[in-house]
Each structure stands twice: as structure tokens, then as C-alpha cells.
Amino acid sequence: MSKQQLILGLNEDLAAELGTIIRYNYQAAKAFGMVGVGLRQMFRSELQDELLHAAFLADVIVDLGGEPTTTPKEFAKPEELKAMLELDLEMELHDVENYRRRAEQADAIGKVELKLKLEEMAADEAGHARELRRLLKGLPFVAE
Ligand SMILES: [Fe+2]
Ligand SMILES: [Fe+2]
């Protein structure tokens, strides 16, 4: 693992965060009905965490001598609420794994503080996944 490879990886993470910000903003606007009211709040509150993640990644990339991406990762756009949440859960779990791996890579080149921060971000994403699982559990019992 070189510094250059770490920058590449962090830029993939940044693209994923930018995609998540846009996805949650989009989903908040497309969540309708009684269930949608609660989902809109959740999407907008999690969006704040993702913004902080994106800001941190961009700063770190610059600090390492890289150029932060401004291109978000593409994402699917299911119309149905359950499908939206299932997609989000899958993506959050994916992010948890990504940040764990990135933390190991940062550690491998002696970036201990970065490793700790990336692990903290993995924990944030695990928290988002937990919240989404709770919502999905309740969803079948609510008529749409
Ligand atoms: Fe995030
Ligand atoms: Fe997240």
C-alpha cells in the first residue's frame, strides 16, 4: 500500500459519500404518505453525517497531496419505499466494510489518526444500517 493507492481509495470513498448525499436527498423528496413523513426526517438527518464524512475525506485527500473528486458514484432509484430502504441498508453495510478496509490501509502506511477516524466512520455507517434495519422491520405492518 502506497500513499498514492490510499488517495485513490479515499477518492472512491468520497465518490460514494457524494452519491449517498444525493441519494438521501432524492429519496427524502420521493418518500410519500404517512411512512414517508418519518423517512424524510431520517434521510435528512443521516445526510448531515454523510456531509461530514465527505468534508473530512476531501480535506484528508488534499492533505495527502491528492485532488478530491467532485463526481458522485451512480446509484439506483427504486420508487417503492421498502426497496429504497433495502438499497440504503445494502449501501451502508458496504460502506462499513470499505471504511474498515481503508482503516487497515491507512494503518499500513503509518497513518494512525486517519485509521482511527476511518474506524469511527465505519461505526457511523453501522449506526445508519441499524436505523435502516429498524425501519424495515416496522415497514410491513404499515399500510401504504
Ligand atoms: Fe458516510
Ligand atoms: Fe451512512
PDB file of N, CA, C and O in Angstrom, residues 2 4-5 11 14-15 18 30 33 38 40 49 51 59 61 66-67 82 85-86 92-93 103 122 128 134 136-137 143:
ATOM      1  N   SER A   2       0.688   2.073  -1.037  1.00  0.00           N
ATOM      2  CA  SER A   2       1.425   3.340  -1.094  1.00  0.00           C
ATOM      3  C   SER A   2       0.465   4.488  -0.768  1.00  0.00           C
ATOM      4  O   SER A   2      -0.749   4.292  -0.722  1.00  0.00           O
ATOM      5  N   GLN A   4      -0.191   6.880  -2.688  1.00  0.00           N
ATOM      6  CA  GLN A   4      -0.969   7.105  -3.911  1.00  0.00           C
ATOM      7  C   GLN A   4      -2.181   6.178  -3.975  1.00  0.00           C
ATOM      8  O   GLN A   4      -3.273   6.592  -4.349  1.00  0.00           O
ATOM      9  N   GLN A   5      -1.970   4.926  -3.591  1.00  0.00           N
ATOM     10  CA  GLN A   5      -3.084   3.957  -3.583  1.00  0.00           C
ATOM     11  C   GLN A   5      -4.130   4.340  -2.534  1.00  0.00           C
ATOM     12  O   GLN A   5      -5.330   4.185  -2.762  1.00  0.00           O
ATOM     13  N   ASN A  11     -10.582   8.520  -2.524  1.00  0.00           N
ATOM     14  CA  ASN A  11     -11.400   9.201  -3.535  1.00  0.00           C
ATOM     15  C   ASN A  11     -12.612   8.348  -3.927  1.00  0.00           C
ATOM     16  O   ASN A  11     -13.685   8.885  -4.206  1.00  0.00           O
ATOM     17  N   LEU A  14     -14.976   8.964  -1.163  1.00  0.00           N
ATOM     18  CA  LEU A  14     -15.573  10.299  -1.299  1.00  0.00           C
ATOM     19  C   LEU A  14     -16.682  10.273  -2.356  1.00  0.00           C
ATOM     20  O   LEU A  14     -17.765  10.828  -2.142  1.00  0.00           O
ATOM     21  N   ALA A  15     -16.418   9.600  -3.487  1.00  0.00           N
ATOM     22  CA  ALA A  15     -17.443   9.497  -4.543  1.00  0.00           C
ATOM     23  C   ALA A  15     -18.681   8.790  -3.996  1.00  0.00           C
ATOM     24  O   ALA A  15     -19.823   9.176  -4.293  1.00  0.00           O
ATOM     25  N   LEU A  18     -20.563  11.239  -1.715  1.00  0.00           N
ATOM     26  CA  LEU A  18     -21.280  12.244  -2.512  1.00  0.00           C
ATOM     27  C   LEU A  18     -22.541  11.619  -3.113  1.00  0.00           C
ATOM     28  O   LEU A  18     -23.605  12.249  -3.140  1.00  0.00           O
ATOM     29  N   LYS A  30     -38.788  11.882  -2.510  1.00  0.00           N
ATOM     30  CA  LYS A  30     -39.650  10.893  -3.148  1.00  0.00           C
ATOM     31  C   LYS A  30     -40.352   9.966  -2.149  1.00  0.00           C
ATOM     32  O   LYS A  30     -40.945   8.971  -2.546  1.00  0.00           O
ATOM     33  N   GLY A  33     -46.588   9.690   1.681  1.00  0.00           N
ATOM     34  CA  GLY A  33     -47.527   9.051   2.612  1.00  0.00           C
ATOM     35  C   GLY A  33     -47.090   9.159   4.061  1.00  0.00           C
ATOM     36  O   GLY A  33     -46.103   9.818   4.392  1.00  0.00           O
ATOM     37  N   GLY A  38     -41.874  10.028   8.241  1.00  0.00           N
ATOM     38  CA  GLY A  38     -40.765   9.631   9.114  1.00  0.00           C
ATOM     39  C   GLY A  38     -39.482   9.410   8.337  1.00  0.00           C
ATOM     40  O   GLY A  38     -38.401   9.780   8.791  1.00  0.00           O
ATOM     41  N   ARG A  40     -38.525  10.814   5.584  1.00  0.00           N
ATOM     42  CA  ARG A  40     -37.933  12.090   5.155  1.00  0.00           C
ATOM     43  C   ARG A  40     -37.015  12.647   6.241  1.00  0.00           C
ATOM     44  O   ARG A  40     -35.918  13.120   5.961  1.00  0.00           O
ATOM     45  N   ASP A  49     -24.646  13.515   8.581  1.00  0.00           N
ATOM     46  CA  ASP A  49     -23.462  12.695   8.888  1.00  0.00           C
ATOM     47  C   ASP A  49     -22.634  12.476   7.627  1.00  0.00           C
ATOM     48  O   ASP A  49     -21.406  12.544   7.653  1.00  0.00           O
ATOM     49  N   LEU A  51     -22.469  14.297   5.002  1.00  0.00           N
ATOM     50  CA  LEU A  51     -21.796  15.549   4.618  1.00  0.00           C
ATOM     51  C   LEU A  51     -20.492  15.716   5.379  1.00  0.00           C
ATOM     52  O   LEU A  51     -19.469  16.119   4.815  1.00  0.00           O
ATOM     53  N   ASP A  59     -10.779  16.871   2.760  1.00  0.00           N
ATOM     54  CA  ASP A  59      -9.654  17.516   3.454  1.00  0.00           C
ATOM     55  C   ASP A  59      -8.441  16.589   3.532  1.00  0.00           C
ATOM     56  O   ASP A  59      -7.309  17.014   3.323  1.00  0.00           O
ATOM     57  N   ILE A  61      -7.703  14.016   1.603  1.00  0.00           N
ATOM     58  CA  ILE A  61      -7.139  13.791   0.265  1.00  0.00           C
ATOM     59  C   ILE A  61      -6.219  14.961  -0.103  1.00  0.00           C
ATOM     60  O   ILE A  61      -5.097  14.748  -0.579  1.00  0.00           O
ATOM     61  N   GLY A  66      -3.431  14.854  -2.792  1.00  0.00           N
ATOM     62  CA  GLY A  66      -4.299  14.418  -3.885  1.00  0.00           C
ATOM     63  C   GLY A  66      -5.311  15.479  -4.283  1.00  0.00           C
ATOM     64  O   GLY A  66      -5.359  16.561  -3.696  1.00  0.00           O
ATOM     65  N   GLU A  67      -6.120  15.135  -5.279  1.00  0.00           N
ATOM     66  CA  GLU A  67      -7.179  16.026  -5.766  1.00  0.00           C
ATOM     67  C   GLU A  67      -8.522  15.355  -5.462  1.00  0.00           C
ATOM     68  O   GLU A  67      -8.801  14.274  -5.990  1.00  0.00           O
ATOM     69  N   LYS A  82     -39.964   0.413   0.475  1.00  0.00           N
ATOM     70  CA  LYS A  82     -39.234  -0.743   1.007  1.00  0.00           C
ATOM     71  C   LYS A  82     -37.959  -0.986   0.185  1.00  0.00           C
ATOM     72  O   LYS A  82     -36.889  -1.222   0.758  1.00  0.00           O
ATOM     73  N   LEU A  85     -35.249   1.507   1.115  1.00  0.00           N
ATOM     74  CA  LEU A  85     -34.572   1.214   2.385  1.00  0.00           C
ATOM     75  C   LEU A  85     -33.661  -0.001   2.263  1.00  0.00           C
ATOM     76  O   LEU A  85     -32.587  -0.033   2.876  1.00  0.00           O
ATOM     77  N   GLU A  86     -34.084  -0.972   1.473  1.00  0.00           N
ATOM     78  CA  GLU A  86     -33.236  -2.159   1.268  1.00  0.00           C
ATOM     79  C   GLU A  86     -31.953  -1.770   0.543  1.00  0.00           C
ATOM     80  O   GLU A  86     -30.866  -2.244   0.883  1.00  0.00           O
ATOM     81  N   GLU A  92     -25.077   1.002   3.045  1.00  0.00           N
ATOM     82  CA  GLU A  92     -24.446   1.348   4.336  1.00  0.00           C
ATOM     83  C   GLU A  92     -23.526   0.224   4.799  1.00  0.00           C
ATOM     84  O   GLU A  92     -22.426   0.481   5.295  1.00  0.00           O
ATOM     85  N   LEU A  93     -23.985  -1.016   4.625  1.00  0.00           N
ATOM     86  CA  LEU A  93     -23.158  -2.156   5.038  1.00  0.00           C
ATOM     87  C   LEU A  93     -21.892  -2.235   4.192  1.00  0.00           C
ATOM     88  O   LEU A  93     -20.813  -2.554   4.682  1.00  0.00           O
ATOM     89  N   ALA A 103      -9.229   1.743   6.759  1.00  0.00           N
ATOM     90  CA  ALA A 103      -8.545   1.981   8.042  1.00  0.00           C
ATOM     91  C   ALA A 103      -7.291   1.106   8.120  1.00  0.00           C
ATOM     92  O   ALA A 103      -6.224   1.575   8.534  1.00  0.00           O
ATOM     93  N   ALA A 122     -16.701   4.003  10.029  1.00  0.00           N
ATOM     94  CA  ALA A 122     -17.305   2.667   9.863  1.00  0.00           C
ATOM     95  C   ALA A 122     -18.400   2.479  10.916  1.00  0.00           C
ATOM     96  O   ALA A 122     -19.483   1.950  10.620  1.00  0.00           O
ATOM     97  N   HIS A 128     -26.095   3.822  10.960  1.00  0.00           N
ATOM     98  CA  HIS A 128     -27.101   4.097   9.921  1.00  0.00           C
ATOM     99  C   HIS A 128     -27.780   2.790   9.505  1.00  0.00           C
ATOM    100  O   HIS A 128     -29.002   2.757   9.314  1.00  0.00           O
ATOM    101  N   ARG A 134     -34.188  -1.177  11.620  1.00  0.00           N
ATOM    102  CA  ARG A 134     -35.356  -0.912  12.474  1.00  0.00           C
ATOM    103  C   ARG A 134     -36.539  -0.450  11.624  1.00  0.00           C
ATOM    104  O   ARG A 134     -37.671  -0.885  11.822  1.00  0.00           O
ATOM    105  N   LEU A 136     -37.039  -0.998   8.438  1.00  0.00           N
ATOM    106  CA  LEU A 136     -37.505  -2.101   7.575  1.00  0.00           C
ATOM    107  C   LEU A 136     -38.349  -3.099   8.361  1.00  0.00           C
ATOM    108  O   LEU A 136     -39.329  -3.624   7.836  1.00  0.00           O
ATOM    109  N   LYS A 137     -37.998  -3.331   9.624  1.00  0.00           N
ATOM    110  CA  LYS A 137     -38.775  -4.243  10.466  1.00  0.00           C
ATOM    111  C   LYS A 137     -40.206  -3.754  10.639  1.00  0.00           C
ATOM    112  O   LYS A 137     -41.141  -4.531  10.658  1.00  0.00           O
ATOM    113  N   ALA A 143     -49.747   0.142   6.452  1.00  0.00           N
ATOM    114  CA  ALA A 143     -50.376   0.140   5.125  1.00  0.00           C
ATOM    115  C   ALA A 143     -49.862   1.330   4.320  1.00  0.00           C
ATOM    116  O   ALA A 143     -49.675   2.419   4.859  1.00  0.00           O
TER     117      ALA A 143
END
